[in-house]
Short mmCIF file of C-alpha atoms in Angstrom, two decimals:
data_model
loop_
_atom_site.label_atom_id
_atom_site.label_comp_id
_atom_site.label_asym_id
_atom_site.label_seq_id
_atom_site.Cartn_x
_atom_site.Cartn_y
_atom_site.Cartn_z
CA UNK A 99 -54.35 -3.36 4.98
CA UNK A 100 -53.96 0.53 5.11
CA UNK A 101 -50.29 0.52 6.16
CA UNK A 102 -49.50 -1.62 3.05
CA UNK A 103 -51.14 0.86 0.59
CA UNK A 104 -48.17 3.31 0.34
CA UNK A 105 -45.80 0.34 -0.27
CA UNK A 106 -48.00 -1.03 -3.03
CA UNK A 107 -48.16 2.42 -4.73
CA UNK A 108 -44.31 2.31 -5.17
CA UNK A 109 -42.88 0.08 -7.80
CA UNK A 110 -40.51 -2.68 -6.32
CA UNK A 111 -37.68 -1.48 -8.51
CA UNK A 112 -38.00 2.05 -7.25
CA UNK A 113 -38.19 0.81 -3.60
CA UNK A 114 -34.91 -1.17 -3.98
CA UNK A 115 -33.11 1.86 -5.61
CA UNK A 116 -34.48 4.08 -2.84
CA UNK A 117 -33.05 1.56 -0.30
CA UNK A 118 -29.65 1.45 -2.01
CA UNK A 119 -29.47 5.29 -2.26
CA UNK A 120 -30.13 5.45 1.44
CA UNK A 121 -27.45 3.03 2.24
CA UNK A 122 -24.97 4.79 -0.18
CA UNK A 123 -25.78 8.11 1.43
CA UNK A 124 -25.16 6.69 4.97
CA UNK A 125 -21.90 5.12 3.82
CA UNK A 126 -20.81 8.35 2.13
CA UNK A 127 -21.42 10.36 5.31
CA UNK A 128 -19.42 7.92 7.41
CA UNK A 129 -16.54 7.94 4.81
CA UNK A 130 -16.68 11.70 4.69
CA UNK A 131 -16.46 12.17 8.44
CA UNK A 132 -13.77 9.50 8.62
CA UNK A 133 -11.72 11.35 6.03
CA UNK A 134 -12.13 14.60 8.05
CA UNK A 135 -10.74 12.64 11.20
CA UNK A 136 -7.78 11.41 9.22
CA UNK A 137 -7.06 14.81 7.68
CA UNK A 138 -7.17 16.39 11.19
CA UNK A 139 -4.82 13.64 12.43
CA UNK A 140 -2.38 13.75 9.40
CA UNK A 141 0.56 14.20 11.72
CA UNK A 142 -0.23 10.70 13.14
CA UNK A 143 -2.09 9.02 10.21
CA UNK A 144 0.60 9.53 7.64
CA UNK A 145 3.50 8.01 9.69
CA UNK A 146 1.38 5.03 10.61
CA UNK A 147 0.46 4.45 7.02
CA UNK A 148 4.12 4.54 5.96
CA UNK A 149 4.95 2.38 8.78
CA UNK A 150 2.49 -0.23 7.68
CA UNK A 151 4.05 -0.21 4.15
CA UNK A 152 7.62 -0.45 5.57
CA UNK A 153 6.50 -3.25 7.92
CA UNK A 154 5.05 -5.26 4.97
CA UNK A 155 8.44 -4.61 3.08
CA UNK A 156 10.69 -5.66 5.99
CA UNK A 157 8.68 -8.41 7.60
CA UNK A 158 10.02 -11.20 5.54
CA UNK A 159 13.51 -10.58 6.86
CA UNK A 160 12.32 -10.47 10.33
CA UNK A 161 10.28 -13.73 9.83
CA UNK A 162 13.24 -15.43 8.36
CA UNK A 163 15.41 -14.49 11.33
CA UNK A 164 12.76 -15.83 13.72
CA UNK A 165 12.46 -19.11 11.90
CA UNK A 166 16.25 -19.41 12.11
CA UNK A 167 15.83 -19.48 15.94
CA UNK A 168 16.52 -15.86 16.76
CA UNK A 169 14.42 -14.10 19.54
CA UNK A 170 11.90 -11.60 18.13
CA UNK A 171 13.61 -8.62 19.80
CA UNK A 172 16.88 -9.41 18.16
CA UNK A 173 15.41 -10.17 14.78
CA UNK A 174 13.54 -6.85 14.81
CA UNK A 175 16.69 -4.90 15.74
CA UNK A 176 18.78 -6.48 13.03
CA UNK A 177 15.98 -5.69 10.46
CA UNK A 178 15.78 -2.10 11.47
CA UNK A 179 19.65 -1.69 11.38
CA UNK A 180 19.71 -3.38 7.91
CA UNK A 181 17.11 -0.91 6.62
CA UNK A 182 18.74 2.13 8.12
CA UNK A 183 22.10 1.12 6.58
CA UNK A 184 20.66 0.75 3.29
CA UNK A 185 19.02 4.26 3.57
CA UNK A 186 22.11 5.92 4.92
CA UNK A 187 24.26 4.34 2.22
CA UNK A 188 21.94 5.45 -0.56
CA UNK A 189 21.93 8.97 0.98
CA UNK A 190 25.65 9.23 1.05
CA UNK A 191 25.90 7.97 -2.50
CA UNK A 192 23.46 10.44 -3.83
CA UNK A 193 25.01 13.37 -1.69
CA UNK A 194 28.62 12.53 -2.82
CA UNK A 195 27.73 12.25 -6.48
CA UNK A 196 25.75 15.47 -6.40
CA UNK A 197 28.54 17.43 -4.66
CA UNK A 198 31.06 16.14 -7.18
CA UNK A 199 29.00 16.45 -10.40
CA UNK A 200 27.02 19.62 -9.76
CA UNK A 201 29.74 22.08 -11.05
CA UNK A 202 30.17 19.93 -14.22
CA UNK A 203 26.39 20.14 -14.72
CA UNK A 204 26.50 24.04 -14.47
CA UNK A 205 29.27 24.11 -17.08
CA UNK A 206 27.48 21.86 -19.41
CA UNK A 207 24.17 23.75 -19.09
CA UNK A 208 26.03 27.01 -19.86
CA UNK A 209 27.70 25.46 -22.98
CA UNK A 210 24.33 24.22 -24.07
CA UNK A 211 22.81 27.60 -23.54
CA UNK A 212 25.46 29.23 -25.68
CA UNK A 213 24.89 26.68 -28.45
CA UNK A 214 21.18 27.25 -28.55
CA UNK A 215 21.83 30.86 -28.57
CA UNK A 216 24.06 30.63 -31.63
CA UNK A 217 21.48 28.44 -33.26
CA UNK A 218 18.71 30.95 -32.64
CA UNK A 219 20.84 33.71 -34.17
CA UNK A 220 22.31 31.71 -37.09
CA UNK A 221 19.58 29.23 -37.64
CA UNK A 222 16.31 29.41 -39.54
CA UNK A 223 14.74 31.74 -37.05
CA UNK A 224 17.37 34.49 -37.43
CA UNK A 225 16.61 36.09 -34.09
CA UNK A 226 18.79 39.18 -33.02
CA UNK A 227 20.95 38.95 -30.09
CA UNK A 228 19.07 41.88 -28.48
CA UNK A 229 15.87 39.87 -28.65
CA UNK A 230 17.48 36.89 -26.89
CA UNK A 231 18.89 39.30 -24.32
CA UNK A 232 15.51 40.73 -23.67
CA UNK A 233 14.05 37.25 -23.20
CA UNK A 234 16.61 36.35 -20.66
CA UNK A 235 16.26 39.57 -18.82
CA UNK A 236 12.48 39.02 -18.56
CA UNK A 237 13.14 35.55 -17.06
CA UNK A 238 15.64 37.07 -14.62
CA UNK A 239 13.05 39.78 -13.66
CA UNK A 240 10.35 37.02 -13.05
CA UNK A 241 12.64 35.09 -10.87
CA UNK A 242 13.54 38.23 -8.76
CA UNK A 243 9.87 39.03 -8.53
CA UNK A 244 9.17 35.62 -7.01
CA UNK A 245 12.24 35.73 -4.72
CA UNK A 246 10.05 36.74 -1.81
CA UNK A 247 7.60 33.95 -2.27
CA UNK A 248 10.45 31.48 -2.57
CA UNK A 249 12.09 32.89 0.58
CA UNK A 250 8.85 32.51 2.35
CA UNK A 251 8.45 29.00 1.16
CA UNK A 252 11.89 28.16 2.45
CA UNK A 253 11.10 29.76 5.84
CA UNK A 254 7.92 27.74 5.97
CA UNK A 255 9.77 24.56 5.13
CA UNK A 256 12.19 25.29 7.98
CA UNK A 257 9.28 25.79 10.40
CA UNK A 258 7.88 22.35 9.63
CA UNK A 259 11.25 20.60 9.83
CA UNK A 260 10.69 19.82 13.55
CA UNK A 261 7.23 18.22 12.67
CA UNK A 262 9.01 16.13 9.98
CA UNK A 263 11.64 14.97 12.40
CA UNK A 264 8.85 14.02 14.96
CA UNK A 265 6.92 12.15 12.22
CA UNK A 266 10.09 10.22 11.27
CA UNK A 267 10.71 9.28 14.86
CA UNK A 268 7.01 8.06 15.32
CA UNK A 269 7.36 6.20 12.00
CA UNK A 270 10.37 4.23 13.34
CA UNK A 271 8.67 3.33 16.61
CA UNK A 272 5.51 2.15 14.90
CA UNK A 273 7.55 0.08 12.36
CA UNK A 274 9.62 -1.37 15.23
CA UNK A 275 6.61 -2.59 17.30
CA UNK A 276 4.78 -3.83 14.31
CA UNK A 277 7.75 -6.01 13.32
CA UNK A 278 8.09 -7.22 16.93
CA UNK A 279 4.53 -7.69 18.22
CA UNK A 280 2.53 -7.77 15.03
CA UNK A 281 0.68 -10.95 15.88
CA UNK A 282 0.00 -10.01 19.48
CA UNK A 283 -1.42 -6.64 18.35
CA UNK A 284 -3.67 -8.34 15.79
CA UNK A 285 -4.81 -10.74 18.41
CA UNK A 286 -5.72 -7.99 20.74
CA UNK A 287 -7.68 -6.15 18.08
CA UNK A 288 -9.68 -9.30 17.29
CA UNK A 289 -10.89 -9.65 20.80
CA UNK A 290 -13.02 -6.55 20.30
CA UNK A 291 -15.01 -8.08 17.50
CA UNK A 292 -16.73 -11.00 19.26
CA UNK A 293 -18.50 -13.56 17.20
CA UNK A 294 -17.43 -11.89 13.92
CA UNK A 295 -13.81 -12.13 14.87
CA UNK A 296 -13.16 -15.08 12.43
CA UNK A 297 -14.46 -13.09 9.58
CA UNK A 298 -12.37 -10.00 10.50
CA UNK A 299 -9.38 -12.27 10.89
CA UNK A 300 -9.74 -13.56 7.29
CA UNK A 301 -10.29 -10.05 6.00
CA UNK A 302 -7.27 -8.79 7.85
CA UNK A 303 -4.96 -11.52 6.70
CA UNK A 304 -6.20 -11.20 3.04
CA UNK A 305 -5.56 -7.41 3.30
CA UNK A 306 -2.10 -7.91 4.81
CA UNK A 307 -1.10 -10.56 2.14
CA UNK A 308 -2.31 -8.12 -0.44
CA UNK A 309 -0.30 -5.21 0.98
CA UNK A 310 2.74 -7.20 1.45
CA UNK A 311 2.69 -8.47 -2.17
CA UNK A 312 2.01 -5.05 -3.50
CA UNK A 313 4.85 -3.27 -1.47
CA UNK A 314 7.48 -6.00 -2.25
CA UNK A 315 6.46 -6.15 -5.98
CA UNK A 316 6.41 -2.32 -6.26
CA UNK A 317 9.89 -2.08 -4.67
CA UNK A 318 11.29 -4.75 -7.18
CA UNK A 319 9.75 -3.04 -10.07
CA UNK A 320 10.96 0.39 -9.00
CA UNK A 321 14.54 -0.93 -8.41
CA UNK A 322 14.68 -2.46 -11.74
CA UNK A 323 13.30 0.79 -13.30
CA UNK A 324 15.69 3.00 -11.43
CA UNK A 325 18.65 0.73 -12.16
CA UNK A 326 18.08 0.68 -15.93
CA UNK A 327 17.58 4.48 -16.12
CA UNK A 328 20.59 5.00 -14.02
CA UNK A 329 22.80 2.85 -16.25
CA UNK A 330 21.32 4.79 -19.34
CA UNK A 331 22.21 8.15 -17.79
CA UNK A 332 25.63 7.03 -16.64
CA UNK A 333 26.31 5.67 -20.13
CA UNK A 334 25.34 9.06 -21.70
CA UNK A 335 27.67 10.87 -19.43
CA UNK A 336 24.74 12.84 -17.77
CA UNK A 337 25.89 14.64 -14.58
CA UNK A 338 23.79 13.68 -11.48
CA UNK A 339 22.85 10.31 -12.83
CA UNK A 340 22.82 8.70 -9.44
CA UNK A 341 20.32 11.27 -7.87
CA UNK A 342 18.23 11.12 -10.91
CA UNK A 343 18.09 7.22 -10.60
CA UNK A 344 17.08 7.58 -7.05
CA UNK A 345 14.45 10.05 -7.89
CA UNK A 346 13.00 7.69 -10.52
CA UNK A 347 13.04 4.84 -8.04
CA UNK A 348 10.96 6.74 -5.43
CA UNK A 349 8.75 8.20 -8.15
CA UNK A 350 7.84 4.73 -9.33
CA UNK A 351 5.87 4.16 -6.19
CA UNK A 352 3.25 6.70 -7.40
CA UNK A 353 1.74 5.10 -10.55
CA UNK A 354 1.68 7.04 -13.71
CA UNK A 355 2.07 10.56 -12.14
CA UNK A 356 5.39 9.74 -10.40
CA UNK A 357 7.22 8.46 -13.42
CA UNK A 358 5.87 11.32 -15.48
CA UNK A 359 7.28 13.85 -13.03
CA UNK A 360 10.67 11.99 -12.66
CA UNK A 361 11.01 11.35 -16.43
CA UNK A 362 10.52 15.04 -17.09
CA UNK A 363 13.21 16.10 -14.63
CA UNK A 364 15.66 13.55 -16.04
CA UNK A 365 14.93 14.67 -19.58
CA UNK A 366 15.30 18.27 -18.80
CA UNK A 367 18.74 17.66 -17.03
CA UNK A 368 19.89 15.54 -20.08
CA UNK A 369 18.75 18.40 -22.45
CA UNK A 370 20.65 20.95 -20.52
CA UNK A 371 23.73 18.82 -19.99
CA UNK A 372 24.07 16.87 -23.39
CA UNK A 373 21.69 18.65 -25.77
CA UNK A 374 18.60 17.84 -27.84
CA UNK A 375 19.72 14.53 -29.47
CA UNK A 376 20.70 12.85 -26.15
CA UNK A 377 17.50 14.08 -24.52
CA UNK A 378 15.37 12.53 -27.38
CA UNK A 379 17.28 9.32 -27.18
CA UNK A 380 16.82 9.19 -23.32
CA UNK A 381 13.19 10.01 -23.76
CA UNK A 382 12.71 7.18 -26.21
CA UNK A 383 14.44 4.80 -23.90
CA UNK A 384 12.30 5.84 -21.03
CA UNK A 385 9.11 5.36 -22.95
CA UNK A 386 10.09 1.82 -24.22
CA UNK A 387 11.24 0.78 -20.67
CA UNK A 388 8.10 2.14 -19.13
CA UNK A 389 5.97 0.20 -21.60
CA UNK A 390 7.93 -2.95 -20.83
CA UNK A 391 7.39 -2.34 -17.08
CA UNK A 392 3.68 -1.92 -17.54
CA UNK A 393 3.13 -4.89 -19.73
CA UNK A 394 5.73 -7.33 -18.46
CA UNK A 395 6.99 -6.51 -15.02
CA UNK A 396 3.80 -5.19 -13.47
CA UNK A 397 1.67 -8.15 -14.47
CA UNK A 398 4.21 -10.77 -13.43
CA UNK A 399 5.19 -9.25 -10.13
CA UNK A 400 2.29 -7.03 -8.83
CA UNK A 401 -0.60 -8.35 -10.99
CA UNK A 402 -1.53 -11.26 -8.61
CA UNK A 403 -2.16 -8.76 -5.91
CA UNK A 404 -3.75 -5.90 -8.10
CA UNK A 405 -6.15 -6.71 -10.84
CA UNK A 406 -7.06 -3.16 -11.52
CA UNK A 407 -7.86 -1.68 -14.84
CA UNK A 408 -5.65 1.43 -15.86
CA UNK A 409 -8.89 3.59 -15.68
CA UNK A 410 -9.58 2.47 -12.08
CA UNK A 411 -6.01 3.29 -11.09
CA UNK A 412 -6.22 6.80 -12.64
CA UNK A 413 -9.53 7.48 -10.73
CA UNK A 414 -7.97 6.10 -7.54
CA UNK A 415 -4.97 8.39 -7.99
CA UNK A 416 -7.24 11.41 -8.67
CA UNK A 417 -9.32 10.76 -5.55
CA UNK A 418 -6.27 10.28 -3.43
CA UNK A 419 -4.53 13.33 -4.75
CA UNK A 420 -7.58 15.53 -4.30
CA UNK A 421 -8.16 14.40 -0.73
CA UNK A 422 -4.44 14.36 0.51
CA UNK A 423 -2.20 15.54 -2.21
CA UNK A 424 1.07 13.70 -3.11
CA UNK A 425 0.76 11.46 0.01
CA UNK A 426 -2.76 10.56 -0.90
CA UNK A 427 -1.75 9.68 -4.34
CA UNK A 428 1.05 7.46 -3.06
CA UNK A 429 -1.09 5.45 -0.78
CA UNK A 430 -4.29 5.54 -2.80
CA UNK A 431 -3.68 2.36 -4.86
CA UNK A 432 -2.65 0.09 -1.99
CA UNK A 433 -5.57 1.29 0.07
CA UNK A 434 -7.95 0.49 -2.77
CA UNK A 435 -6.32 -2.88 -3.23
CA UNK A 436 -6.58 -3.78 0.43
CA UNK A 437 -10.26 -2.86 0.53
CA UNK A 438 -10.97 -4.75 -2.66
CA UNK A 439 -9.50 -7.95 -1.30
CA UNK A 440 -10.66 -7.65 2.19
CA UNK A 441 -14.42 -6.94 1.60
CA UNK A 442 -15.12 -10.28 0.10
CA UNK A 443 -13.57 -12.17 2.95
CA UNK A 444 -15.45 -9.95 5.42
CA UNK A 445 -18.76 -10.60 3.76
CA UNK A 446 -18.37 -14.27 2.95
CA UNK A 447 -19.67 -16.84 5.29
CA UNK A 448 -18.37 -20.40 4.84
CA UNK A 449 -21.22 -23.04 4.61
CA UNK A 450 -21.97 -24.90 7.69
CA UNK A 451 -20.71 -28.51 7.87
CA UNK A 452 -23.46 -31.24 7.61
CA UNK A 453 -24.48 -32.93 10.72
CA UNK A 454 -22.70 -36.26 11.40
CA UNK A 455 -24.49 -39.46 10.39
CA UNK A 456 -25.77 -41.69 13.22
CA UNK A 457 -24.85 -45.30 13.25
CA UNK A 458 -27.30 -48.12 14.11
CA UNK A 459 -27.84 -48.43 17.79
CA UNK A 460 -26.35 -45.15 18.64
CA UNK A 461 -27.95 -43.16 21.54
CA UNK A 462 -29.49 -39.81 20.62
CA UNK A 463 -30.28 -36.93 22.88
CA UNK A 464 -33.70 -35.35 23.25
CA UNK A 465 -33.04 -33.39 19.97
CA UNK A 466 -31.90 -36.33 18.04
CA UNK A 467 -28.11 -35.59 18.27
CA UNK A 468 -25.80 -38.38 18.96
CA UNK A 469 -24.38 -38.52 22.41
CA UNK A 470 -25.99 -35.37 23.71
CA UNK A 471 -26.60 -35.12 27.33
CA UNK A 472 -29.56 -33.33 28.96
CA UNK A 473 -29.26 -29.55 28.33
CA UNK A 474 -26.44 -29.88 25.79
CA UNK A 475 -26.70 -27.63 22.66
CA UNK A 476 -24.78 -28.94 19.59
CA UNK A 477 -21.92 -26.63 18.86
CA UNK A 478 -21.62 -25.74 15.22
CA UNK A 479 -18.16 -25.50 13.74
CA UNK A 480 -17.00 -21.94 13.75
CA UNK A 481 -15.80 -19.99 10.70
CA UNK A 482 -12.25 -21.25 10.13
CA UNK A 483 -11.91 -22.13 13.88
CA UNK A 484 -10.61 -25.56 14.75
CA UNK A 485 -13.30 -27.05 17.08
CA UNK A 486 -13.04 -30.59 18.09
CA UNK A 487 -16.06 -32.93 18.51
CA UNK A 488 -17.38 -33.10 22.01
CA UNK A 489 -17.42 -36.88 22.67
CA UNK A 490 -17.47 -36.62 26.53
CA UNK A 491 -21.24 -35.95 26.39
CA UNK A 492 -22.01 -39.56 25.69
CA UNK A 493 -19.91 -40.56 28.68
CA UNK A 494 -22.16 -38.80 31.17
CA UNK A 495 -19.82 -35.87 31.91
CA UNK A 496 -22.62 -33.39 31.94
CA UNK A 497 -24.95 -33.05 34.97
CA UNK A 498 -27.72 -35.50 34.50
CA UNK A 499 -25.85 -37.74 32.12
CA UNK A 500 -25.72 -41.45 32.56
CA UNK A 501 -22.31 -42.94 33.60
CA UNK A 502 -20.43 -45.16 31.29
CA UNK A 503 -20.28 -48.89 32.08
CA UNK A 504 -17.18 -50.83 31.31
CA UNK A 505 -17.25 -52.28 27.88
CA UNK A 506 -20.18 -50.02 26.75
CA UNK A 507 -18.22 -47.73 24.49
CA UNK A 508 -17.98 -48.62 20.81
CA UNK A 509 -15.55 -47.31 18.21
CA UNK A 510 -14.54 -43.59 18.31
CA UNK A 511 -15.66 -43.32 21.97
CA UNK A 512 -19.33 -43.51 21.12
CA UNK A 513 -21.70 -45.26 23.60
CA UNK A 514 -23.41 -48.34 22.10
CA UNK A 515 -26.48 -49.83 23.58
CA UNK A 516 -25.61 -53.34 24.54
CA UNK A 517 -29.02 -54.33 25.67
#
């Protein structure tokens, strides 16, 4: 026929590629506009994303308290108080150590600068003191030139302080209610998906399990990393070792990029405070420990949730950083892991159970199904839902069904023809 001629003129491979391209373009447009909406609502989206991560981290404690017999509201309050206590204690420790050791750091940096200056004059370079002084003056001039920009940045940071505080309050509220009413909220969300609710439920639970395992494993790995580096810095006598250890801990949540930034800062502080030899020793220990973390801790703790190739992680980090900066890079890997684990569950449909076999002498309805009354449609077993067999149809419970006579029911409640 004529309508089929254009189709026959196109090779089947090209037609399939065109269909896939059209689908990919449509998905890309949807993702693009969704990203625009998220970027527009960053004030709400970012606290909610962090609240999900915190909920995945804190929920085991809340669940343990509930299983011990505590009411959900009390278990949630205790969990929140424990988390706030840990954060406040860490902040106090970092602030106290920084206040005590900062003057010592300044003195050590000055001593290191003097030793470097002497080496430049008396060493193999044989620089003149006037040249070094001119270099220092140029650096001071550059800093003074950028003073206006630095002041403007500080004022801008002060202007957004209120927004940051409001985001923290929203984060705490969202975390509290997710810990307290997470199951109820999820049940309410599932009602809007109708017949596909079982698939969405499976995908959601797989995503939540992946997110929980990723967050808990990442926190464990970051804690080990920060603890080891803190012990190394303290053993070397480097000032501000506690703030640097905390910085390494938080930077470990951003794969590859975070540890590079934190390691650079810690190495520079070690260089300024203790000299080149100690800086090289610390850098070597940092590299060895990072390799052990990547090849031992990460596969054992986080590898079960994320089976990503390093190239995939780098690409995901790049995309997240381009779209949303540091915050996007921090949440890019868990978001990709959640999507990677949830999509198969969302697309997979379990095979239907075979129909029950009919015994000899068993009544069958008009469609051949056992025990079916007039007008009854056999109910298939849902996807993961616990549906019980309807055995009342063979007892005449439906309109038009025959009543059961005494002694006419066989084993398992099935009606047996006794005639």
